Amino acid sequence: MAESAASRFVDQFSCPVCLDGLKEPVTIPCGHSYCMSCITDCWGQKEQGPPYRCPQCRESFSQRPLLKKNTLIAEMMETLQQTALQTAAVDCDVCTTEKSRAVKSCLQCLASFCQTHLQLHYQSPAFMKHKLVDASRNIQENICLSHGKLLEIYCQDDCQSICCLCTDNHKGHSVVSVDSEWTRKKEELKEIKETCQKLIQERERGQRELSEALKLLQSSALETMENVEKVFTELICSLEKKRSEIKEQIRAQEKTEIDRAEELHRHLDQELTELRKRQAEIEKLLITEDQVNFLKSCQSVCVLPTFENVPITQHTHLYFKDVSISIFKEVLEDICQQQTAKISQEGLNISIYYFCELHLDPNTTNNALKLSEDNRKVSFTYKKQHYPDHPERFDRYVNVMCREGLCGRGYWEVECSGKQWAVAVCYKGIGRKGDSDDCRLGDNKKSWRFSFYLQNFYFTHDKKKVSVPAVCSSRVGVYLDHGAGTLSFYSVSEKMTLLHRVQTTFTEPLYPAFFAGYGSSVRIIEEQSLKI
């Protein structure tokens, strides 16, 4: 008998080494697939060393390829094997001698028929109303075990297929025919499949964007490191040159002072010689008794030699006391520290991997705010919105929170317009009713707010307000690292500029929140709009 289509497909996905169906399939760079154990054993043989070759096409690889399970083929093999098992050959229940393969099973007859014996169901009015399905060995599963009747009714309350006699146990329940429920479920599954396909496409796009972002990051990091290496090499050369210049200058000054000191030393030696000679003459006269000779010689020794006035005291401290090299070192270190901090704050952009998908929570929206764009934009409106009463709704302040609470790392961007707006995060327990500080973003210990008001920018937490330099862009980025306790606000244009950073300890999940005053709006930017 001919093999089933599923069986043929299973045979097509066989390993070229063991000739059985692929088990834990891996695909090597040339495109051929093998069982993980087969190709591992093949390349593990003693005679098989670099270069490694494909057993099928003989393409060689200088390095042993990294083997990873091909999940797509593995899932396909599992599905095909299950299908082959379900659609395994079923014999015709009518054939008496050589059994022919059944092509259909009848749910009323509870039997399977070959193409020849099936004709009665197509030709006889008595059998034409019977329900035929693909030939199956599991036909008994369509029969009620309690009553032996066909399971042709579906109870939607109990999510169970039942027969016509089981309805007594399902009184008051919503029941429909199995056919209609099957049709409805198929449509539902088609919608789920489409949604799943969209999610797959979004994730695949995210993977592509992430790969491009990583390539850009690696390229940018390499370029930056090369630039840093160049700058520091030039700086080191410049410092070496300055060091040599300063040393030469010190040596020159040292030689000048030594020459001057030696000249002075010789001059003082001459004067000392003359003075000592005059002193000896005076002492000799003082001990003579010859009064006439004493008076005669006294006139010549009473007048001391005239010497040039030499400022001896200014040479008593010959050292480089005033050369402040230590101050020079401190200034350099201070400049390096400042520039390193600036690079840390402004030079590193937020990566796409932590981008959050946020949605505004209608249950928290103040009645003076209008939601739009699939709950991604909030705008102040002069026409009161009639939202239903809810305990989480802000009833006085024009605030709104997001549905998503964040505990790890996250990044989001918003486009702000108008003259009064705020971008904030808060704990879920922030006050909602009344106009006390417990309900106002930034005026309590449960919220942190970056805001624009009266042409000025501020950061506020627990009523402590910090002025922030003017923002050049209407787009604000927020980066949260909950575990590290950091919250950063950025101005986003062609580059990201750090506006304010908070370092604290967060004890609960944080919810993004926004304030939109008169004529103002805040719009959450979707992920695909993010520029790295």
mmCIF file of N, CA and C in Angstrom, residues 121-201:
data_model
loop_
_atom_site.group_PDB
_atom_site.id
_atom_site.type_symbol
_atom_site.label_atom_id
_atom_site.label_comp_id
_atom_site.label_asym_id
_atom_site.label_seq_id
_atom_site.Cartn_x
_atom_site.Cartn_y
_atom_site.Cartn_z
ATOM 1 N N HIS A 121 -21.877 5.058 0.784
ATOM 2 C CA HIS A 121 -22.177 6.302 1.500
ATOM 3 C C HIS A 121 -22.413 7.467 0.544
ATOM 4 N N TYR A 122 -21.899 7.353 -0.663
ATOM 5 C CA TYR A 122 -22.111 8.409 -1.649
ATOM 6 C C TYR A 122 -23.365 8.173 -2.502
ATOM 7 N N GLN A 123 -23.837 6.889 -2.576
ATOM 8 C CA GLN A 123 -24.903 6.545 -3.508
ATOM 9 C C GLN A 123 -26.237 6.287 -2.815
ATOM 10 N N SER A 124 -26.200 5.743 -1.613
ATOM 11 C CA SER A 124 -27.440 5.391 -0.929
ATOM 12 C C SER A 124 -27.932 6.545 -0.070
ATOM 13 N N PRO A 125 -29.194 6.980 -0.263
ATOM 14 C CA PRO A 125 -29.741 8.073 0.568
ATOM 15 C C PRO A 125 -29.678 7.768 2.058
ATOM 16 N N ALA A 126 -29.752 6.493 2.429
ATOM 17 C CA ALA A 126 -29.732 6.136 3.841
ATOM 18 C C ALA A 126 -28.382 6.433 4.487
ATOM 19 N N PHE A 127 -27.313 6.408 3.683
ATOM 20 C CA PHE A 127 -25.959 6.632 4.213
ATOM 21 C C PHE A 127 -25.391 8.012 3.879
ATOM 22 N N MET A 128 -26.047 8.722 2.982
ATOM 23 C CA MET A 128 -25.470 9.989 2.524
ATOM 24 C C MET A 128 -25.425 11.046 3.632
ATOM 25 N N LYS A 129 -26.280 10.901 4.664
ATOM 26 C CA LYS A 129 -26.295 11.874 5.759
ATOM 27 C C LYS A 129 -25.286 11.523 6.858
ATOM 28 N N HIS A 130 -24.625 10.397 6.708
ATOM 29 C CA HIS A 130 -23.622 10.028 7.710
ATOM 30 C C HIS A 130 -22.413 10.969 7.607
ATOM 31 N N LYS A 131 -21.792 11.201 8.734
ATOM 32 C CA LYS A 131 -20.633 12.101 8.758
ATOM 33 C C LYS A 131 -19.360 11.309 8.545
ATOM 34 N N LEU A 132 -18.632 11.691 7.473
ATOM 35 C CA LEU A 132 -17.379 11.029 7.131
ATOM 36 C C LEU A 132 -16.192 11.906 7.533
ATOM 37 N N VAL A 133 -15.161 11.259 8.057
ATOM 38 C CA VAL A 133 -13.908 11.948 8.420
ATOM 39 C C VAL A 133 -12.756 11.141 7.841
ATOM 40 N N ASP A 134 -11.554 11.723 7.857
ATOM 41 C CA ASP A 134 -10.393 10.978 7.390
ATOM 42 C C ASP A 134 -10.233 9.713 8.210
ATOM 43 N N ALA A 135 -9.775 8.674 7.528
ATOM 44 C CA ALA A 135 -9.623 7.381 8.192
ATOM 45 C C ALA A 135 -8.778 7.510 9.447
ATOM 46 N N SER A 136 -9.303 6.971 10.535
ATOM 47 C CA SER A 136 -8.614 7.113 11.819
ATOM 48 C C SER A 136 -8.828 5.874 12.667
ATOM 49 N N ARG A 137 -7.769 5.539 13.437
ATOM 50 C CA ARG A 137 -7.892 4.417 14.371
ATOM 51 C C ARG A 137 -8.608 4.855 15.643
ATOM 52 N N ASN A 138 -8.728 6.189 15.841
ATOM 53 C CA ASN A 138 -9.287 6.706 17.096
ATOM 54 C C ASN A 138 -10.759 7.074 16.944
ATOM 55 N N ILE A 139 -11.455 6.389 16.063
ATOM 56 C CA ILE A 139 -12.851 6.750 15.801
ATOM 57 C C ILE A 139 -13.731 6.553 17.030
ATOM 58 N N GLN A 140 -13.339 5.649 17.921
ATOM 59 C CA GLN A 140 -14.146 5.399 19.112
ATOM 60 C C GLN A 140 -14.170 6.597 20.053
ATOM 61 N N GLU A 141 -13.194 7.511 19.891
ATOM 62 C CA GLU A 141 -13.167 8.696 20.749
ATOM 63 C C GLU A 141 -14.316 9.637 20.453
ATOM 64 N N ASN A 142 -15.012 9.427 19.321
ATOM 65 C CA ASN A 142 -16.166 10.257 18.963
ATOM 66 C C ASN A 142 -17.481 9.714 19.517
ATOM 67 N N ILE A 143 -17.388 8.653 20.296
ATOM 68 C CA ILE A 143 -18.573 8.008 20.838
ATOM 69 C C ILE A 143 -18.633 8.220 22.336
ATOM 70 N N CYS A 144 -19.819 8.513 22.859
ATOM 71 C CA CYS A 144 -20.035 8.706 24.295
ATOM 72 C C CYS A 144 -19.838 7.380 25.010
ATOM 73 N N LEU A 145 -18.985 7.358 26.004
ATOM 74 C CA LEU A 145 -18.713 6.126 26.735
ATOM 75 C C LEU A 145 -19.906 5.681 27.571
ATOM 76 N N SER A 146 -20.752 6.631 27.961
ATOM 77 C CA SER A 146 -21.895 6.302 28.814
ATOM 78 C C SER A 146 -23.087 5.772 28.020
ATOM 79 N N HIS A 147 -23.329 6.350 26.848
ATOM 80 C CA HIS A 147 -24.547 6.017 26.094
ATOM 81 C C HIS A 147 -24.276 5.380 24.741
ATOM 82 N N GLY A 148 -23.018 5.359 24.319
ATOM 83 C CA GLY A 148 -22.709 4.761 23.030
ATOM 84 C C GLY A 148 -23.209 5.573 21.856
ATOM 85 N N LYS A 149 -23.533 6.813 22.088
ATOM 86 C CA LYS A 149 -24.026 7.694 21.032
ATOM 87 C C LYS A 149 -22.905 8.597 20.522
ATOM 88 N N LEU A 150 -23.119 9.153 19.332
ATOM 89 C CA LEU A 150 -22.152 10.055 18.721
ATOM 90 C C LEU A 150 -22.064 11.357 19.513
ATOM 91 N N LEU A 151 -20.824 11.819 19.752
ATOM 92 C CA LEU A 151 -20.626 13.107 20.433
ATOM 93 C C LEU A 151 -20.823 14.221 19.419
ATOM 94 N N GLU A 152 -22.066 14.669 19.305
ATOM 95 C CA GLU A 152 -22.392 15.662 18.278
ATOM 96 C C GLU A 152 -22.837 16.994 18.867
ATOM 97 N N ILE A 153 -22.801 17.121 20.203
ATOM 98 C CA ILE A 153 -23.190 18.350 20.894
ATOM 99 C C ILE A 153 -22.005 18.808 21.742
ATOM 100 N N TYR A 154 -21.849 20.123 21.845
ATOM 101 C CA TYR A 154 -20.723 20.693 22.621
ATOM 102 C C TYR A 154 -21.285 21.620 23.691
ATOM 103 N N CYS A 155 -20.917 21.352 24.954
ATOM 104 C CA CYS A 155 -21.325 22.211 26.079
ATOM 105 C C CYS A 155 -20.259 23.272 26.278
ATOM 106 N N GLN A 156 -20.633 24.539 26.013
ATOM 107 C CA GLN A 156 -19.665 25.634 26.120
ATOM 108 C C GLN A 156 -19.332 25.967 27.568
ATOM 109 N N ASP A 157 -20.261 25.684 28.485
ATOM 110 C CA ASP A 157 -19.993 25.969 29.900
ATOM 111 C C ASP A 157 -18.952 25.018 30.474
ATOM 112 N N ASP A 158 -19.064 23.726 30.102
ATOM 113 C CA ASP A 158 -18.139 22.725 30.633
ATOM 114 C C ASP A 158 -16.999 22.420 29.683
ATOM 115 N N CYS A 159 -17.014 23.069 28.482
ATOM 116 C CA CYS A 159 -15.974 22.824 27.464
ATOM 117 C C CYS A 159 -15.836 21.321 27.219
ATOM 118 N N GLN A 160 -16.960 20.677 26.877
ATOM 119 C CA GLN A 160 -16.983 19.233 26.754
ATOM 120 C C GLN A 160 -17.921 18.817 25.627
ATOM 121 N N SER A 161 -17.487 17.804 24.866
ATOM 122 C CA SER A 161 -18.349 17.233 23.826
ATOM 123 C C SER A 161 -19.245 16.169 24.462
ATOM 124 N N ILE A 162 -20.546 16.193 24.145
ATOM 125 C CA ILE A 162 -21.511 15.268 24.750
ATOM 126 C C ILE A 162 -22.425 14.715 23.658
ATOM 127 N N CYS A 163 -23.155 13.651 24.027
ATOM 128 C CA CYS A 163 -24.142 13.101 23.100
ATOM 129 C C CYS A 163 -25.516 13.668 23.422
ATOM 130 N N CYS A 164 -26.518 13.289 22.616
ATOM 131 C CA CYS A 164 -27.855 13.850 22.807
ATOM 132 C C CYS A 164 -28.481 13.423 24.128
ATOM 133 N N LEU A 165 -28.069 12.269 24.669
ATOM 134 C CA LEU A 165 -28.628 11.798 25.936
ATOM 135 C C LEU A 165 -27.953 12.446 27.142
ATOM 136 N N CYS A 166 -26.752 13.037 26.929
ATOM 137 C CA CYS A 166 -26.043 13.673 28.048
ATOM 138 C C CYS A 166 -26.605 15.044 28.391
ATOM 139 N N THR A 167 -27.479 15.578 27.531
ATOM 140 C CA THR A 167 -27.980 16.945 27.743
ATOM 141 C C THR A 167 -28.745 17.083 29.053
ATOM 142 N N ASP A 168 -29.301 15.939 29.573
ATOM 143 C CA ASP A 168 -30.026 16.009 30.851
ATOM 144 C C ASP A 168 -29.109 16.452 31.982
ATOM 145 N N ASN A 169 -27.820 16.138 31.857
ATOM 146 C CA ASN A 169 -26.852 16.534 32.897
ATOM 147 C C ASN A 169 -26.280 17.927 32.661
ATOM 148 N N HIS A 170 -26.712 18.584 31.582
ATOM 149 C CA HIS A 170 -26.193 19.914 31.237
ATOM 150 C C HIS A 170 -27.324 20.919 31.047
ATOM 151 N N LYS A 171 -28.422 20.716 31.819
ATOM 152 C CA LYS A 171 -29.555 21.627 31.696
ATOM 153 C C LYS A 171 -29.160 23.038 32.123
ATOM 154 N N GLY A 172 -29.629 24.024 31.359
ATOM 155 C CA GLY A 172 -29.296 25.413 31.644
ATOM 156 C C GLY A 172 -27.957 25.851 31.088
ATOM 157 N N HIS A 173 -27.208 24.908 30.543
ATOM 158 C CA HIS A 173 -25.903 25.234 29.958
ATOM 159 C C HIS A 173 -26.073 25.695 28.518
ATOM 160 N N SER A 174 -25.089 26.394 28.031
ATOM 161 C CA SER A 174 -25.073 26.827 26.635
ATOM 162 C C SER A 174 -24.496 25.695 25.799
ATOM 163 N N VAL A 175 -25.345 25.075 24.952
ATOM 164 C CA VAL A 175 -24.897 23.957 24.132
ATOM 165 C C VAL A 175 -25.107 24.293 22.662
ATOM 166 N N VAL A 176 -24.191 23.858 21.828
ATOM 167 C CA VAL A 176 -24.258 24.051 20.384
ATOM 168 C C VAL A 176 -23.801 22.751 19.729
ATOM 169 N N SER A 177 -23.945 22.682 18.425
ATOM 170 C CA SER A 177 -23.488 21.484 17.727
ATOM 171 C C SER A 177 -21.958 21.487 17.677
ATOM 172 N N VAL A 178 -21.405 20.292 17.609
ATOM 173 C CA VAL A 178 -19.956 20.148 17.514
ATOM 174 C C VAL A 178 -19.447 20.832 16.256
ATOM 175 N N ASP A 179 -20.237 20.728 15.163
ATOM 176 C CA ASP A 179 -19.836 21.367 13.902
ATOM 177 C C ASP A 179 -19.702 22.868 14.043
ATOM 178 N N SER A 180 -20.700 23.504 14.663
ATOM 179 C CA SER A 180 -20.660 24.966 14.799
ATOM 180 C C SER A 180 -19.540 25.400 15.732
ATOM 181 N N GLU A 181 -19.328 24.642 16.819
ATOM 182 C CA GLU A 181 -18.242 24.983 17.743
ATOM 183 C C GLU A 181 -16.888 24.788 17.073
ATOM 184 N N TRP A 182 -16.797 23.712 16.277
ATOM 185 C CA TRP A 182 -15.564 23.453 15.525
ATOM 186 C C TRP A 182 -15.275 24.596 14.565
ATOM 187 N N THR A 183 -16.324 25.070 13.862
ATOM 188 C CA THR A 183 -16.156 26.193 12.933
ATOM 189 C C THR A 183 -15.743 27.459 13.680
ATOM 190 N N ARG A 184 -16.410 27.691 14.836
ATOM 191 C CA ARG A 184 -16.093 28.893 15.618
ATOM 192 C C ARG A 184 -14.671 28.843 16.165
ATOM 193 N N LYS A 185 -14.285 27.685 16.670
ATOM 194 C CA LYS A 185 -12.942 27.541 17.223
ATOM 195 C C LYS A 185 -11.883 27.683 16.144
ATOM 196 N N LYS A 186 -12.192 27.173 14.938
ATOM 197 C CA LYS A 186 -11.227 27.321 13.847
ATOM 198 C C LYS A 186 -11.008 28.792 13.520
ATOM 199 N N GLU A 187 -12.115 29.571 13.467
ATOM 200 C CA GLU A 187 -11.983 31.001 13.204
ATOM 201 C C GLU A 187 -11.204 31.690 14.321
ATOM 202 N N GLU A 188 -11.481 31.257 15.549
ATOM 203 C CA GLU A 188 -10.768 31.836 16.690
ATOM 204 C C GLU A 188 -9.277 31.525 16.612
ATOM 205 N N LEU A 189 -8.971 30.271 16.246
ATOM 206 C CA LEU A 189 -7.567 29.882 16.121
ATOM 207 C C LEU A 189 -6.885 30.614 14.980
ATOM 208 N N LYS A 190 -7.630 30.889 13.894
ATOM 209 C CA LYS A 190 -7.056 31.652 12.790
ATOM 210 C C LYS A 190 -6.670 33.052 13.253
ATOM 211 N N GLU A 191 -7.566 33.665 14.070
ATOM 212 C CA GLU A 191 -7.259 34.999 14.595
ATOM 213 C C GLU A 191 -6.042 34.941 15.523
ATOM 214 N N ILE A 192 -5.996 33.895 16.354
ATOM 215 C CA ILE A 192 -4.847 33.746 17.253
ATOM 216 C C ILE A 192 -3.573 33.533 16.450
ATOM 217 N N LYS A 193 -3.710 32.745 15.364
ATOM 218 C CA LYS A 193 -2.561 32.497 14.508
ATOM 219 C C LYS A 193 -2.055 33.800 13.894
ATOM 220 N N GLU A 194 -3.012 34.661 13.433
ATOM 221 C CA GLU A 194 -2.614 35.949 12.864
ATOM 222 C C GLU A 194 -1.931 36.819 13.913
ATOM 223 N N THR A 195 -2.513 36.827 15.117
ATOM 224 C CA THR A 195 -1.896 37.596 16.205
ATOM 225 C C THR A 195 -0.503 37.067 16.520
ATOM 226 N N CYS A 196 -0.394 35.730 16.548
ATOM 227 C CA CYS A 196 0.901 35.112 16.810
ATOM 228 C C CYS A 196 1.903 35.483 15.722
ATOM 229 N N GLN A 197 1.416 35.484 14.452
ATOM 230 C CA GLN A 197 2.293 35.838 13.345
ATOM 231 C C GLN A 197 2.777 37.277 13.468
ATOM 232 N N LYS A 198 1.857 38.175 13.870
ATOM 233 C CA LYS A 198 2.251 39.569 14.058
ATOM 234 C C LYS A 198 3.293 39.699 15.160
ATOM 235 N N LEU A 199 3.064 38.955 16.264
ATOM 236 C CA LEU A 199 4.028 39.004 17.362
ATOM 237 C C LEU A 199 5.385 38.466 16.924
ATOM 238 N N ILE A 200 5.353 37.386 16.104
ATOM 239 C CA ILE A 200 6.600 36.826 15.592
ATOM 240 C C ILE A 200 7.321 37.854 14.738
ATOM 241 N N GLN A 201 6.546 38.537 13.850
ATOM 242 C CA GLN A 201 7.150 39.546 12.975
ATOM 243 C C GLN A 201 7.730 40.692 13.793
#
